[in-house]
Coordinates of N, CA and C in Angstrom, one line a residue:
M1 N 0.9 -1.2 0.0 CA 0.0 0.0 0.0 C 0.9 1.2 0.0
P2 N 0.7 2.2 -0.9 CA 1.6 3.4 -1.0 C 1.5 4.2 0.3
G3 N 2.7 4.6 0.7 CA 2.8 5.5 1.9 C 2.9 4.7 3.2
V4 N 2.8 3.4 3.1 CA 2.8 2.6 4.4 C 4.2 1.9 4.4
G5 N 5.0 2.2 5.4 CA 6.3 1.6 5.6 C 6.1 0.4 6.6
R6 N 6.2 0.8 7.8 CA 6.1 -0.2 8.9 C 4.6 -0.5 9.2
T7 N 4.3 -1.7 9.6 CA 3.0 -2.1 10.1 C 3.1 -2.6 11.5
I8 N 1.9 -2.9 12.1 CA 2.0 -3.5 13.4 C 2.6 -4.9 13.5
S9 N 2.7 -5.5 12.3 CA 3.4 -6.8 12.2 C 4.9 -6.7 12.5
D10 N 5.4 -5.4 12.4 CA 6.9 -5.2 12.7 C 7.2 -4.9 14.2
I11 N 6.1 -4.9 15.0 CA 6.3 -4.6 16.4 C 6.5 -5.9 17.2
R12 N 7.4 -5.9 18.1 CA 7.7 -7.1 19.0 C 7.3 -6.7 20.4
L13 N 6.5 -7.5 21.1 CA 6.1 -7.2 22.4 C 7.1 -7.8 23.4
N14 N 7.7 -8.9 23.1 CA 8.7 -9.6 24.0 C 8.2 -9.8 25.4
S15 N 6.9 -10.1 25.5 CA 6.3 -10.4 26.8 C 5.0 -11.1 26.6
K16 N 4.6 -12.0 27.5 CA 3.3 -12.6 27.4 C 2.2 -11.8 28.2
R17 N 2.7 -10.7 28.8 CA 1.8 -9.8 29.5 C 1.9 -8.4 28.9
A18 N 0.8 -7.6 29.0 CA 0.9 -6.2 28.6 C -0.1 -5.4 29.5
L19 N 0.4 -4.2 29.7 CA -0.4 -3.2 30.5 C -1.0 -2.3 29.4
V20 N -2.3 -2.1 29.4 CA -3.0 -1.2 28.5 C -3.6 0.0 29.3
C21 N -3.2 1.2 29.0 CA -3.6 2.4 29.8 C -4.4 3.4 28.9
G22 N -5.4 4.0 29.6 CA -6.2 5.0 29.0 C -6.2 6.2 29.9
R23 N -6.9 7.3 29.5 CA -7.0 8.5 30.3 C -8.0 8.5 31.4
G24 N -8.6 7.4 31.7 CA -9.6 7.3 32.8 C -9.0 7.2 34.1
S25 N -7.7 7.2 34.2 CA -7.0 7.2 35.5 C -5.8 8.1 35.5
E26 N -5.4 8.7 36.6 CA -4.2 9.6 36.6 C -3.0 8.8 36.9
T27 N -3.1 7.6 37.5 CA -2.0 6.8 37.9 C -2.2 5.4 37.3
H28 N -1.1 4.8 37.0 CA -1.1 3.5 36.4 C 0.1 2.6 36.9
P29 N -0.1 1.3 37.0 CA 1.0 0.5 37.4 C 2.3 0.7 36.6
G30 N 3.4 0.4 37.1 CA 4.7 0.6 36.4 C 5.1 -0.5 35.5
F31 N 4.2 -1.5 35.3 CA 4.5 -2.7 34.5 C 4.9 -2.3 33.1
R32 N 5.8 -3.0 32.5 CA 6.2 -2.8 31.1 C 6.1 -4.2 30.4
P33 N 5.7 -4.3 29.2 CA 5.5 -3.3 28.2 C 4.1 -2.6 28.5
R34 N 4.1 -1.3 28.3 CA 2.9 -0.5 28.5 C 2.5 0.0 27.1
I35 N 1.2 -0.2 26.8 CA 0.5 0.3 25.6 C -0.5 1.3 26.0
S36 N -0.5 2.5 25.4 CA -1.5 3.4 25.9 C -2.1 4.3 24.7
T37 N -3.1 4.9 25.0 CA -3.7 6.0 24.1 C -2.8 7.2 24.3
P38 N -2.6 8.0 23.3 CA -1.9 9.3 23.5 C -2.6 10.2 24.5
T39 N -3.9 10.1 24.6 CA -4.6 10.9 25.6 C -4.3 10.6 27.0
A40 N -3.7 9.4 27.3 CA -3.4 9.1 28.7 C -2.2 9.9 29.2
D41 N -1.4 10.5 28.2 CA -0.3 11.4 28.5 C 0.7 10.8 29.5
I42 N 1.1 9.5 29.2 CA 2.1 8.9 30.0 C 3.2 8.3 29.1
E43 N 4.3 8.0 29.6 CA 5.4 7.4 28.9 C 5.0 5.9 28.6
S44 N 5.0 5.5 27.4 CA 4.6 4.2 27.0 C 5.6 3.6 26.0
D45 N 5.5 2.2 25.9 CA 6.3 1.5 24.9 C 5.6 1.6 23.5
L46 N 4.3 1.9 23.5 CA 3.6 1.9 22.3 C 2.3 2.8 22.5
Y47 N 2.1 3.8 21.6 CA 0.9 4.6 21.6 C 0.0 4.1 20.5
V48 N -1.3 4.1 20.8 CA -2.2 3.5 19.8 C -3.4 4.5 19.6
T49 N -3.8 4.8 18.4 CA -5.0 5.6 18.1 C -5.7 5.2 16.9
V50 N -7.1 5.3 17.0 CA -7.9 5.1 15.8 C -8.7 6.4 15.6
D51 N -8.4 7.5 16.4 CA -9.2 8.7 16.3 C -9.0 9.4 15.0
H52 N -10.1 9.8 14.4 CA -10.0 10.5 13.1 C -10.3 12.0 13.1
S53 N -10.2 12.6 14.3 CA -10.4 14.0 14.4 C -9.1 14.7 14.2
P54 N -9.1 15.8 13.4 CA -7.8 16.6 13.2 C -7.4 17.2 14.6
D55 N -8.3 17.4 15.5 CA -7.9 18.0 16.8 C -7.0 17.0 17.6
Y56 N -7.0 15.8 17.3 CA -6.3 14.8 18.0 C -4.8 15.0 18.1
V57 N -4.3 15.8 17.1 CA -2.8 16.1 17.1 C -2.4 16.8 18.4
G58 N -3.3 17.4 19.1 CA -2.9 18.0 20.4 C -2.4 17.0 21.4
Y59 N -2.8 15.8 21.3 CA -2.4 14.7 22.2 C -1.1 14.0 21.8
I60 N -0.6 14.3 20.6 CA 0.6 13.7 20.1 C 1.8 14.6 20.6
T61 N 2.4 14.2 21.7 CA 3.4 15.1 22.3 C 4.7 14.3 22.6
R62 N 4.8 13.0 22.4 CA 6.0 12.3 22.8 C 6.5 11.5 21.6
P63 N 7.9 11.4 21.6 CA 8.5 10.5 20.6 C 8.2 9.0 21.0
G64 N 8.4 8.1 20.1 CA 8.2 6.7 20.4 C 7.5 6.0 19.3
D65 N 7.1 4.8 19.6 CA 6.4 4.0 18.6 C 4.9 4.2 18.7
Y66 N 4.3 4.4 17.5 CA 2.8 4.7 17.4 C 2.2 3.6 16.5
A67 N 1.1 3.0 16.9 CA 0.3 2.1 16.0 C -0.9 2.9 15.7
I68 N -1.1 3.3 14.4 CA -2.2 4.1 14.1 C -3.0 3.4 12.9
S69 N -4.3 3.7 13.0 CA -5.2 3.2 12.0 C -5.1 4.0 10.7
V70 N -5.4 3.4 9.6 CA -5.3 4.1 8.3 C -6.5 5.1 8.2
I71 N -7.4 5.1 9.2 CA -8.5 6.1 9.1 C -8.2 7.4 9.9
V72 N -7.1 7.5 10.5 CA -6.8 8.7 11.2 C -6.6 9.9 10.3
D73 N -6.9 11.1 10.8 CA -6.7 12.3 10.0 C -5.3 12.4 9.6
P74 N -5.0 12.9 8.3 CA -3.6 13.0 7.8 C -2.7 13.9 8.7
A75 N -3.3 14.7 9.5 CA -2.5 15.6 10.4 C -1.8 14.8 11.5
V76 N -2.4 13.6 11.9 CA -1.9 12.8 13.0 C -0.5 12.2 12.6
P77 N -0.4 11.5 11.5 CA 1.0 11.0 11.2 C 2.0 12.1 11.0
K78 N 1.6 13.2 10.4 CA 2.5 14.3 10.3 C 3.0 14.8 11.6
K79 N 2.1 14.9 12.6 CA 2.5 15.4 13.9 C 3.4 14.3 14.6
I80 N 3.1 13.0 14.4 CA 3.9 12.0 15.0 C 5.4 12.1 14.4
A81 N 5.5 12.3 13.2 CA 6.8 12.5 12.6 C 7.5 13.8 13.1
E82 N 6.8 14.8 13.4 CA 7.3 16.1 13.9 C 7.9 15.9 15.3
V83 N 7.3 15.0 16.1 CA 7.8 14.8 17.5 C 8.8 13.7 17.6
G84 N 9.1 13.1 16.4 CA 10.2 12.0 16.4 C 9.6 10.6 16.6
G85 N 8.3 10.5 16.3 CA 7.7 9.2 16.5 C 7.9 8.3 15.3
K86 N 7.7 7.0 15.5 CA 7.8 6.0 14.5 C 6.4 5.4 14.3
I87 N 5.9 5.4 13.0 CA 4.6 4.9 12.8 C 4.5 3.5 12.3
H88 N 3.6 2.7 12.9 CA 3.3 1.4 12.5 C 1.8 1.3 12.1
W89 N 1.4 1.0 10.9 CA 0.0 1.1 10.4 C -0.8 -0.2 10.7
F90 N -2.1 0.0 10.8 CA -3.0 -1.1 10.8 C -4.3 -0.6 10.2
A91 N -5.2 -1.5 9.9 CA -6.5 -1.1 9.3 C -7.6 -1.7 10.2
P92 N -8.8 -1.0 10.2 CA -9.9 -1.6 10.9 C -10.3 -2.9 10.2
S93 N -10.9 -3.8 11.0 CA -11.2 -5.2 10.5 C -12.2 -5.2 9.4
Y94 N -13.0 -4.1 9.2 CA -14.0 -4.1 8.2 C -13.4 -3.6 6.8
M95 N -12.1 -3.2 6.8 CA -11.5 -2.7 5.5 C -10.6 -3.8 5.0
D96 N -10.7 -4.1 3.7 CA -9.9 -5.1 3.0 C -8.7 -4.4 2.4
L97 N -7.7 -4.2 3.2 CA -6.5 -3.5 2.8 C -5.3 -4.4 3.0
P98 N -4.2 -4.2 2.3 CA -3.0 -5.1 2.5 C -2.1 -4.7 3.7
V99 N -2.7 -4.4 4.8 CA -2.0 -4.2 6.1 C -2.7 -5.0 7.1
P100 N -2.1 -5.3 8.2 CA -2.8 -6.1 9.3 C -4.0 -5.4 9.8
R101 N -5.1 -6.1 10.1 CA -6.3 -5.6 10.6 C -6.6 -6.0 12.0
I102 N -7.2 -5.1 12.7 CA -7.7 -5.4 14.1 C -9.1 -4.8 14.3
T103 N -9.8 -5.4 15.3 CA -11.1 -4.9 15.6 C -10.9 -4.0 16.8
A104 N -11.4 -2.7 16.7 CA -11.3 -1.7 17.8 C -12.6 -1.2 18.2
G105 N -13.7 -2.1 18.0 CA -15.0 -1.7 18.4 C -16.0 -2.1 17.3
K106 N -17.2 -1.6 17.4 CA -18.2 -1.9 16.4 C -18.4 -0.7 15.4
F107 N -18.2 -1.0 14.2 CA -18.3 0.1 13.2 C -19.7 0.8 13.3
P108 N -19.7 2.2 13.3 CA -18.6 3.1 13.1 C -17.9 3.6 14.3
R109 N -18.1 3.0 15.5 CA -17.6 3.5 16.7 C -16.4 2.7 17.2
E110 N -15.3 3.1 16.7 CA -14.1 2.4 17.2 C -13.5 3.3 18.3
N111 N -12.7 2.7 19.2 CA -12.2 3.4 20.4 C -10.7 3.0 20.5
S112 N -9.9 4.0 20.8 CA -8.4 3.8 20.9 C -8.1 2.9 22.1
G113 N -8.8 3.0 23.2 CA -8.5 2.1 24.3 C -8.8 0.6 23.9
L114 N -9.9 0.4 23.2 CA -10.2 -1.0 22.7 C -9.2 -1.4 21.7
A115 N -8.7 -0.5 20.9 CA -7.6 -0.8 19.9 C -6.4 -1.2 20.6
C116 N -6.1 -0.6 21.8 CA -4.9 -1.0 22.6 C -5.0 -2.5 23.0
V117 N -6.2 -2.8 23.5 CA -6.5 -4.2 23.9 C -6.3 -5.2 22.7
A118 N -7.0 -4.8 21.6 CA -6.9 -5.7 20.4 C -5.4 -5.8 19.9
L119 N -4.7 -4.7 20.0 CA -3.3 -4.8 19.6 C -2.4 -5.7 20.5
A120 N -2.7 -5.6 21.8 CA -2.0 -6.4 22.7 C -2.2 -7.9 22.4
V121 N -3.4 -8.2 22.0 CA -3.8 -9.6 21.6 C -3.1 -10.0 20.3
F122 N -3.1 -9.1 19.4 CA -2.5 -9.3 18.1 C -1.0 -9.5 18.2
L123 N -0.4 -8.8 19.2 CA 1.1 -8.9 19.4 C 1.5 -10.2 20.3
G124 N 0.5 -10.9 20.7 CA 0.8 -12.2 21.4 C 0.7 -12.2 22.9
A125 N 0.2 -11.1 23.5 CA 0.0 -11.1 24.9 C -1.0 -12.2 25.3
R126 N -0.7 -12.9 26.4 CA -1.7 -13.9 26.9 C -2.5 -13.4 28.1
E127 N -1.9 -12.3 28.8 CA -2.6 -11.6 29.9 C -2.5 -10.1 29.6
V128 N -3.6 -9.4 29.8 CA -3.7 -8.0 29.6 C -4.3 -7.3 30.8
L129 N -3.6 -6.4 31.4 CA -4.2 -5.6 32.5 C -4.6 -4.2 32.0
L130 N -5.9 -3.9 32.2 CA -6.4 -2.6 31.8 C -6.3 -1.6 33.0
S131 N -5.8 -0.4 32.7 CA -5.8 0.7 33.7 C -6.2 1.9 33.0
G132 N -7.3 2.5 33.6 CA -7.8 3.8 33.1 C -8.6 3.6 31.8
I133 N -9.0 2.4 31.4 CA -9.9 2.2 30.3 C -11.3 2.2 30.8
R134 N -12.0 3.2 30.5 CA -13.4 3.4 31.1 C -14.3 3.6 29.9
L135 N -15.5 3.0 30.0 CA -16.5 3.2 28.9 C -17.8 3.6 29.6
S136 N -17.7 4.7 30.3 CA -18.9 5.3 30.9 C -19.0 6.8 30.4
G137 N -20.1 7.4 30.7 CA -20.3 8.8 30.3 C -20.4 8.8 28.8
R138 N -19.6 9.8 28.2 CA -19.6 9.9 26.7 C -19.0 8.7 26.0
Y139 N -18.3 7.9 26.8 CA -17.6 6.7 26.2 C -18.5 5.4 26.3
A140 N -19.7 5.6 26.8 CA -20.7 4.4 26.9 C -21.1 3.9 25.5
Q141 N -21.0 4.8 24.5 CA -21.3 4.4 23.1 C -20.4 3.3 22.6
F142 N -19.3 3.0 23.3 CA -18.3 2.0 22.8 C -18.5 0.6 23.5
M143 N -19.5 0.5 24.4 CA -19.8 -0.7 25.1 C -20.0 -1.9 24.2
E144 N -20.8 -1.7 23.2 CA -21.1 -2.8 22.3 C -19.8 -3.3 21.6
G145 N -18.9 -2.4 21.2 CA -17.6 -2.7 20.7 C -16.7 -3.4 21.6
K146 N -16.8 -3.1 22.9 CA -16.1 -3.7 24.0 C -16.4 -5.2 24.0
E147 N -17.7 -5.5 23.9 CA -18.1 -6.9 23.9 C -17.4 -7.7 22.7
I148 N -17.3 -7.1 21.6 CA -16.7 -7.7 20.4 C -15.2 -7.9 20.7
V149 N -14.5 -6.9 21.1 CA -13.1 -7.0 21.3 C -12.7 -8.0 22.4
F150 N -13.5 -7.9 23.5 CA -13.3 -8.8 24.6 C -13.6 -10.3 24.3
R151 N -14.6 -10.5 23.4 CA -14.9 -11.8 23.0 C -13.8 -12.4 22.1
E152 N -13.3 -11.5 21.2 CA -12.1 -12.0 20.4 C -10.9 -12.3 21.2
A153 N -10.7 -11.5 22.3 CA -9.5 -11.8 23.2 C -9.7 -13.1 23.9
S154 N -10.9 -13.3 24.4 CA -11.2 -14.6 25.1 C -11.1 -15.8 24.1
G155 N -11.6 -15.6 22.9 CA -11.5 -16.7 21.9 C -10.0 -17.0 21.6
A156 N -9.1 -16.1 21.7 CA -7.7 -16.3 21.5 C -7.0 -16.8 22.7
G157 N -7.8 -17.1 23.8 CA -7.2 -17.6 25.0 C -6.5 -16.6 25.9
V158 N -6.8 -15.3 25.7 CA -6.2 -14.2 26.5 C -7.0 -13.9 27.7
S159 N -6.4 -13.7 28.8 CA -7.0 -13.3 30.1 C -6.9 -11.8 30.2
L160 N -8.1 -11.2 30.5 CA -8.2 -9.8 30.6 C -8.5 -9.5 32.1
Y161 N -7.7 -8.5 32.7 CA -7.9 -8.0 34.0 C -8.0 -6.5 34.0
S162 N -8.5 -5.9 35.1 CA -8.5 -4.5 35.2 C -8.0 -4.1 36.6
T163 N -7.6 -2.9 36.7 CA -7.1 -2.4 38.0 C -8.3 -2.1 38.9
D164 N -9.5 -1.8 38.3 CA -10.7 -1.4 39.1 C -11.8 -2.4 39.1
G165 N -11.8 -3.5 38.3 CA -12.8 -4.5 38.2 C -14.1 -4.1 37.6
V166 N -14.1 -3.0 36.8 CA -15.3 -2.5 36.2 C -15.6 -3.2 34.8
L167 N -14.7 -3.2 33.9 CA -14.9 -3.7 32.5 C -14.6 -5.2 32.5
C168 N -13.8 -5.7 33.4 CA -13.5 -7.1 33.5 C -13.0 -7.4 34.9
D169 N -12.7 -8.7 35.2 CA -12.3 -9.0 36.5 C -11.1 -8.2 37.0
R170 N -11.1 -7.9 38.3 CA -10.0 -7.2 38.9 C -8.8 -8.1 38.9
V171 N -7.6 -7.6 38.7 CA -6.4 -8.4 38.8 C -6.4 -9.0 40.2
P172 N -6.2 -10.3 40.3 CA -6.2 -11.0 41.6 C -5.2 -10.4 42.6
E173 N -5.7 -10.3 43.9 CA -4.9 -9.8 44.9 C -3.6 -10.6 45.0
G174 N -2.5 -9.9 45.2 CA -1.2 -10.7 45.3 C -0.7 -11.2 44.0
A175 N -1.4 -10.9 42.9 CA -0.9 -11.3 41.6 C 0.5 -10.7 41.4
R176 N 1.4 -11.6 41.0 CA 2.8 -11.2 40.9 C 3.2 -10.6 39.6
G177 N 4.0 -9.6 39.6 CA 4.6 -9.0 38.4 C 3.8 -7.9 37.7
W178 N 2.7 -7.4 38.3 CA 2.0 -6.3 37.6 C 2.3 -4.9 38.2
T179 N 3.2 -4.9 39.1 CA 3.5 -3.5 39.7 C 4.7 -2.9 39.0

């Protein structure tokens, strides 16, 4: 596909566990690898977005690896390049394009937090801990998509946990290695 260099297939997680962070919490566990939405505004190993608003460039502030959907506004990859980021492309599951595809919700309501979960699964994580991924208030519109993404994760044998126990089971007390 013209203009596409790296894809999410070029990313290596190097762990069977991943921490997925969103902006619904101001603090997150220190576990690595950490996958987050740029809106979480934290240092991460990978930033993920499916947001197609040109205003989203305001959240692109850090260098690093970015996994972005082909549907993002053209200003987003430009801004990522300006801050020294490296882009890895993917496509929504409903588009038949020659790049890897992931499900980030139910069309037309995809969500960057759900894309983080789907990407962790795509990259081979067997356990995923969610921190600050909330689908309430204005984000409640993504609940139907959450069911799809979580069902796909479960079907792939991936265990999902959360720090607050809202979207999925709370990480077990005393679980080792998540801090």
